[in-house]
């Protein structure tokens, strides 16, 4: 790719393979519990009426959409879009429809279509320059009066700041910068949503646990987050911040040991908003 070629999704740091498919599905359960109190839709006031339309943007395997479909009437039409279909679950429920689309360019016929849009964990996928366009597209496809929910992790402020944790955080920071990604996005979402036209913006900040000190949920956090870091090795090498696969694997081994001893956590933003009626 030459420097002036623009390909949406080209700098996504994770691969699309069986290991990552399993990890995303596992992480879905962890995040739902750790950051959303076990709910797929954080805002308890939101109820889905018969025949309403929902979009899961940047859906990955489609697990959020499928989980939602399993808990409600099949008259609810659920769309799940992603730039790549390589991780889509085969044979989803009949009311879940997969679409290949970048969130920066959603289908023209989706204007004002959705009662609810969910988007989770695009921090490692969208270039800093793509975020305003992505939020404008989400705004376009939500019905007037409809709602959205964005969930993004913030890896800038892990606690406690132990040596290996700080080293990994700094490596991530450098790789994001080198790839054009924006590690600060979660904290900027409320302002950016306001600029995009959304109202009633609520930014709920949770601390997601990592390490066995926290019990079962912390161990699930380790599998989810350390697994993601391990699967990102190729991109970290591409960004030039990691010397070899072996060095990186041993760094993540030591990170997991720190989590188990100290009980770490990182910030997770769940940002809810509405399009004015
Ligand atoms: C970390 S995964 C999260 C998947 C899912 N939202 C979840 O929480 O399980 C990020 C997803 O964003 C997708 N992606 C990357 N760039 C995208 C773009 N420009 N538009 C839509 N999806 C994109 C990737 O293909 C990947 O499936």
PDB file of C-alpha atoms in Angstrom, residues 109-275:
ATOM      1  CA  UNK A 109     -30.599   3.081   1.936  1.00  0.00           C
ATOM      2  CA  UNK A 110     -30.027   2.849   5.705  1.00  0.00           C
ATOM      3  CA  UNK A 111     -30.664   6.580   6.342  1.00  0.00           C
ATOM      4  CA  UNK A 112     -32.984   7.019   9.394  1.00  0.00           C
ATOM      5  CA  UNK A 113     -33.538   3.227   9.536  1.00  0.00           C
ATOM      6  CA  UNK A 114     -32.450   2.048  12.994  1.00  0.00           C
ATOM      7  CA  UNK A 115     -34.101   2.391  16.382  1.00  0.00           C
ATOM      8  CA  UNK A 116     -30.834   1.419  18.051  1.00  0.00           C
ATOM      9  CA  UNK A 117     -27.179   1.197  16.966  1.00  0.00           C
ATOM     10  CA  UNK A 118     -24.495  -0.601  18.941  1.00  0.00           C
ATOM     11  CA  UNK A 119     -20.778  -0.353  18.222  1.00  0.00           C
ATOM     12  CA  UNK A 120     -18.085  -1.898  20.398  1.00  0.00           C
ATOM     13  CA  UNK A 121     -14.287  -1.875  20.291  1.00  0.00           C
ATOM     14  CA  UNK A 122     -13.354  -0.087  17.091  1.00  0.00           C
ATOM     15  CA  UNK A 123     -10.466   1.614  18.929  1.00  0.00           C
ATOM     16  CA  UNK A 124      -7.958  -0.747  17.362  1.00  0.00           C
ATOM     17  CA  UNK A 125      -9.530  -0.427  13.914  1.00  0.00           C
ATOM     18  CA  UNK A 126     -10.471   3.133  12.943  1.00  0.00           C
ATOM     19  CA  UNK A 127      -7.862   5.715  12.035  1.00  0.00           C
ATOM     20  CA  UNK A 128      -8.046   8.899  14.125  1.00  0.00           C
ATOM     21  CA  UNK A 129      -9.146  10.687  10.942  1.00  0.00           C
ATOM     22  CA  UNK A 130     -12.010   8.184  10.364  1.00  0.00           C
ATOM     23  CA  UNK A 131     -13.814   8.637  13.699  1.00  0.00           C
ATOM     24  CA  UNK A 132     -15.744  11.854  12.810  1.00  0.00           C
ATOM     25  CA  UNK A 133     -16.966  10.251   9.554  1.00  0.00           C
ATOM     26  CA  UNK A 134     -17.931   7.034  11.396  1.00  0.00           C
ATOM     27  CA  UNK A 135     -19.975   8.975  13.978  1.00  0.00           C
ATOM     28  CA  UNK A 136     -21.622  11.029  11.207  1.00  0.00           C
ATOM     29  CA  UNK A 137     -22.602   7.798   9.448  1.00  0.00           C
ATOM     30  CA  UNK A 138     -24.028   6.316  12.644  1.00  0.00           C
ATOM     31  CA  UNK A 139     -25.998   9.548  13.135  1.00  0.00           C
ATOM     32  CA  UNK A 140     -27.342   9.287   9.564  1.00  0.00           C
ATOM     33  CA  UNK A 141     -28.608   5.720   9.959  1.00  0.00           C
ATOM     34  CA  UNK A 142     -30.331   6.186  13.357  1.00  0.00           C
ATOM     35  CA  UNK A 143     -34.003   7.158  13.270  1.00  0.00           C
ATOM     36  CA  UNK A 144     -34.882  10.559  14.757  1.00  0.00           C
ATOM     37  CA  UNK A 145     -35.430   9.795  18.454  1.00  0.00           C
ATOM     38  CA  UNK A 146     -33.395   6.564  18.169  1.00  0.00           C
ATOM     39  CA  UNK A 147     -30.541   5.647  20.486  1.00  0.00           C
ATOM     40  CA  UNK A 148     -26.938   4.487  20.246  1.00  0.00           C
ATOM     41  CA  UNK A 149     -24.458   2.734  22.500  1.00  0.00           C
ATOM     42  CA  UNK A 150     -20.699   2.828  21.960  1.00  0.00           C
ATOM     43  CA  UNK A 151     -18.310   0.834  24.111  1.00  0.00           C
ATOM     44  CA  UNK A 152     -14.597   1.546  23.957  1.00  0.00           C
ATOM     45  CA  UNK A 153     -11.684   0.502  26.123  1.00  0.00           C
ATOM     46  CA  UNK A 154      -9.136   2.997  27.374  1.00  0.00           C
ATOM     47  CA  UNK A 155      -5.748   1.372  27.893  1.00  0.00           C
ATOM     48  CA  UNK A 156      -4.019   4.637  28.886  1.00  0.00           C
ATOM     49  CA  UNK A 157      -4.752   4.396  32.586  1.00  0.00           C
ATOM     50  CA  UNK A 158      -4.188   0.838  33.808  1.00  0.00           C
ATOM     51  CA  UNK A 159      -4.047   0.519  37.575  1.00  0.00           C
ATOM     52  CA  UNK A 160      -1.819  -0.155  39.347  1.00  0.00           C
ATOM     53  CA  UNK A 161       1.009   1.144  37.154  1.00  0.00           C
ATOM     54  CA  UNK A 162       3.399  -1.792  37.601  1.00  0.00           C
ATOM     55  CA  UNK A 163       6.586  -2.062  35.440  1.00  0.00           C
ATOM     56  CA  UNK A 164       5.487  -4.606  32.812  1.00  0.00           C
ATOM     57  CA  UNK A 165       2.001  -3.069  32.585  1.00  0.00           C
ATOM     58  CA  UNK A 166       3.539   0.358  31.886  1.00  0.00           C
ATOM     59  CA  UNK A 167       5.929  -1.148  29.323  1.00  0.00           C
ATOM     60  CA  UNK A 168       3.039  -2.819  27.444  1.00  0.00           C
ATOM     61  CA  UNK A 169       0.863   0.308  27.662  1.00  0.00           C
ATOM     62  CA  UNK A 170       3.731   2.346  26.136  1.00  0.00           C
ATOM     63  CA  UNK A 171       4.262  -0.217  23.362  1.00  0.00           C
ATOM     64  CA  UNK A 172       0.557  -0.084  22.544  1.00  0.00           C
ATOM     65  CA  UNK A 173       0.655   3.698  22.521  1.00  0.00           C
ATOM     66  CA  UNK A 174       3.615   3.717  20.084  1.00  0.00           C
ATOM     67  CA  UNK A 175       2.038   1.113  17.810  1.00  0.00           C
ATOM     68  CA  UNK A 176      -1.276   3.025  17.705  1.00  0.00           C
ATOM     69  CA  UNK A 177       0.599   6.226  16.803  1.00  0.00           C
ATOM     70  CA  UNK A 178       2.618   4.470  14.140  1.00  0.00           C
ATOM     71  CA  UNK A 179      -0.519   2.919  12.576  1.00  0.00           C
ATOM     72  CA  UNK A 180      -2.599   6.147  12.737  1.00  0.00           C
ATOM     73  CA  UNK A 181      -5.025   4.776  15.351  1.00  0.00           C
ATOM     74  CA  UNK A 182      -6.317   6.844  18.275  1.00  0.00           C
ATOM     75  CA  UNK A 183      -5.763   5.401  21.732  1.00  0.00           C
ATOM     76  CA  UNK A 184      -7.505   8.411  23.340  1.00  0.00           C
ATOM     77  CA  UNK A 185     -10.803   7.948  21.487  1.00  0.00           C
ATOM     78  CA  UNK A 186     -12.910   6.591  24.361  1.00  0.00           C
ATOM     79  CA  UNK A 187     -12.460   9.771  26.416  1.00  0.00           C
ATOM     80  CA  UNK A 188     -13.251  11.997  23.416  1.00  0.00           C
ATOM     81  CA  UNK A 189     -16.471  10.269  22.376  1.00  0.00           C
ATOM     82  CA  UNK A 190     -18.921  12.461  24.357  1.00  0.00           C
ATOM     83  CA  UNK A 191     -17.624  15.660  22.726  1.00  0.00           C
ATOM     84  CA  UNK A 192     -17.437  14.058  19.303  1.00  0.00           C
ATOM     85  CA  UNK A 193     -20.997  12.724  19.622  1.00  0.00           C
ATOM     86  CA  UNK A 194     -22.201  16.201  20.568  1.00  0.00           C
ATOM     87  CA  UNK A 195     -20.403  17.619  17.512  1.00  0.00           C
ATOM     88  CA  UNK A 196     -22.104  14.953  15.366  1.00  0.00           C
ATOM     89  CA  UNK A 197     -25.542  16.155  16.578  1.00  0.00           C
ATOM     90  CA  UNK A 198     -26.382  13.602  19.295  1.00  0.00           C
ATOM     91  CA  UNK A 199     -28.113  14.623  22.535  1.00  0.00           C
ATOM     92  CA  UNK A 200     -28.692  13.063  25.987  1.00  0.00           C
ATOM     93  CA  UNK A 201     -25.093  11.818  26.024  1.00  0.00           C
ATOM     94  CA  UNK A 202     -24.172   9.709  29.049  1.00  0.00           C
ATOM     95  CA  UNK A 203     -20.612   8.430  29.500  1.00  0.00           C
ATOM     96  CA  UNK A 204     -20.505   5.559  31.993  1.00  0.00           C
ATOM     97  CA  UNK A 205     -16.941   4.665  32.959  1.00  0.00           C
ATOM     98  CA  UNK A 206     -16.264   1.180  34.328  1.00  0.00           C
ATOM     99  CA  UNK A 207     -13.093  -0.503  35.574  1.00  0.00           C
ATOM    100  CA  UNK A 208     -12.700  -3.908  33.951  1.00  0.00           C
ATOM    101  CA  UNK A 209     -10.779  -6.432  36.097  1.00  0.00           C
ATOM    102  CA  UNK A 210      -7.701  -8.406  35.014  1.00  0.00           C
ATOM    103  CA  UNK A 211      -5.981 -11.234  36.897  1.00  0.00           C
ATOM    104  CA  UNK A 212      -6.974 -14.039  39.227  1.00  0.00           C
ATOM    105  CA  UNK A 213      -6.987 -11.776  42.309  1.00  0.00           C
ATOM    106  CA  UNK A 214     -10.458 -10.740  41.082  1.00  0.00           C
ATOM    107  CA  UNK A 215     -11.671 -14.355  40.824  1.00  0.00           C
ATOM    108  CA  UNK A 216     -13.507 -15.774  37.808  1.00  0.00           C
ATOM    109  CA  UNK A 217     -14.219 -12.405  36.132  1.00  0.00           C
ATOM    110  CA  UNK A 218     -10.546 -11.370  36.417  1.00  0.00           C
ATOM    111  CA  UNK A 219      -9.454 -14.663  34.851  1.00  0.00           C
ATOM    112  CA  UNK A 220     -11.922 -14.062  32.009  1.00  0.00           C
ATOM    113  CA  UNK A 221     -10.388 -10.581  31.644  1.00  0.00           C
ATOM    114  CA  UNK A 222      -6.913 -12.093  31.342  1.00  0.00           C
ATOM    115  CA  UNK A 223      -8.012 -14.542  28.638  1.00  0.00           C
ATOM    116  CA  UNK A 224      -9.796 -11.744  26.732  1.00  0.00           C
ATOM    117  CA  UNK A 225      -7.221  -8.961  26.966  1.00  0.00           C
ATOM    118  CA  UNK A 226      -3.943 -10.916  27.035  1.00  0.00           C
ATOM    119  CA  UNK A 227      -5.361 -13.024  24.198  1.00  0.00           C
ATOM    120  CA  UNK A 228      -5.999  -9.851  22.190  1.00  0.00           C
ATOM    121  CA  UNK A 229      -2.490  -8.572  22.893  1.00  0.00           C
ATOM    122  CA  UNK A 230      -0.994 -11.914  21.817  1.00  0.00           C
ATOM    123  CA  UNK A 231      -3.090 -11.970  18.630  1.00  0.00           C
ATOM    124  CA  UNK A 232      -1.912  -8.411  17.846  1.00  0.00           C
ATOM    125  CA  UNK A 233       1.754  -9.507  17.693  1.00  0.00           C
ATOM    126  CA  UNK A 234       1.933  -9.256  13.880  1.00  0.00           C
ATOM    127  CA  UNK A 235       0.704  -5.638  13.931  1.00  0.00           C
ATOM    128  CA  UNK A 236       3.046  -4.713  16.764  1.00  0.00           C
ATOM    129  CA  UNK A 237       5.907  -6.057  14.661  1.00  0.00           C
ATOM    130  CA  UNK A 238       4.585  -4.191  11.590  1.00  0.00           C
ATOM    131  CA  UNK A 239       4.527  -1.007  13.689  1.00  0.00           C
ATOM    132  CA  UNK A 240       8.173  -1.685  14.575  1.00  0.00           C
ATOM    133  CA  UNK A 241       7.643  -1.669  18.351  1.00  0.00           C
ATOM    134  CA  UNK A 242       8.357  -5.374  18.956  1.00  0.00           C
ATOM    135  CA  UNK A 243      11.593  -7.182  18.093  1.00  0.00           C
ATOM    136  CA  UNK A 244      10.498 -10.806  17.839  1.00  0.00           C
ATOM    137  CA  UNK A 245       7.522 -13.041  18.446  1.00  0.00           C
ATOM    138  CA  UNK A 246       9.384 -14.807  21.299  1.00  0.00           C
ATOM    139  CA  UNK A 247      10.276 -11.539  23.103  1.00  0.00           C
ATOM    140  CA  UNK A 248       6.691 -10.339  22.801  1.00  0.00           C
ATOM    141  CA  UNK A 249       5.161 -13.621  24.042  1.00  0.00           C
ATOM    142  CA  UNK A 250       7.469 -13.581  27.061  1.00  0.00           C
ATOM    143  CA  UNK A 251       6.506  -9.940  27.773  1.00  0.00           C
ATOM    144  CA  UNK A 252       2.804 -10.873  27.771  1.00  0.00           C
ATOM    145  CA  UNK A 253       3.558 -13.895  30.019  1.00  0.00           C
ATOM    146  CA  UNK A 254       5.132 -11.480  32.520  1.00  0.00           C
ATOM    147  CA  UNK A 255       2.172  -9.095  32.141  1.00  0.00           C
ATOM    148  CA  UNK A 256      -0.242 -11.888  33.058  1.00  0.00           C
ATOM    149  CA  UNK A 257       1.903 -12.700  36.114  1.00  0.00           C
ATOM    150  CA  UNK A 258       1.663  -9.069  37.231  1.00  0.00           C
ATOM    151  CA  UNK A 259      -2.114  -9.081  36.779  1.00  0.00           C
ATOM    152  CA  UNK A 260      -2.391 -12.253  38.856  1.00  0.00           C
ATOM    153  CA  UNK A 261      -0.303 -10.820  41.692  1.00  0.00           C
ATOM    154  CA  UNK A 262      -1.658  -7.250  41.816  1.00  0.00           C
ATOM    155  CA  UNK A 263      -5.178  -7.476  40.367  1.00  0.00           C
ATOM    156  CA  UNK A 264      -5.180  -4.856  37.591  1.00  0.00           C
ATOM    157  CA  UNK A 265      -7.959  -3.048  35.825  1.00  0.00           C
ATOM    158  CA  UNK A 266      -8.434  -0.786  32.841  1.00  0.00           C
ATOM    159  CA  UNK A 267     -11.117   1.732  31.905  1.00  0.00           C
ATOM    160  CA  UNK A 268     -14.081   0.904  29.742  1.00  0.00           C
ATOM    161  CA  UNK A 269     -16.431   3.649  28.494  1.00  0.00           C
ATOM    162  CA  UNK A 270     -20.045   2.821  27.703  1.00  0.00           C
ATOM    163  CA  UNK A 271     -21.388   5.921  25.956  1.00  0.00           C
ATOM    164  CA  UNK A 272     -25.128   6.196  25.303  1.00  0.00           C
ATOM    165  CA  UNK A 273     -26.810   8.965  23.292  1.00  0.00           C
ATOM    166  CA  UNK A 274     -29.875   9.821  21.201  1.00  0.00           C
ATOM    167  CA  UNK A 275     -30.547  11.449  17.860  1.00  0.00           C
TER     168      UNK A 275
END
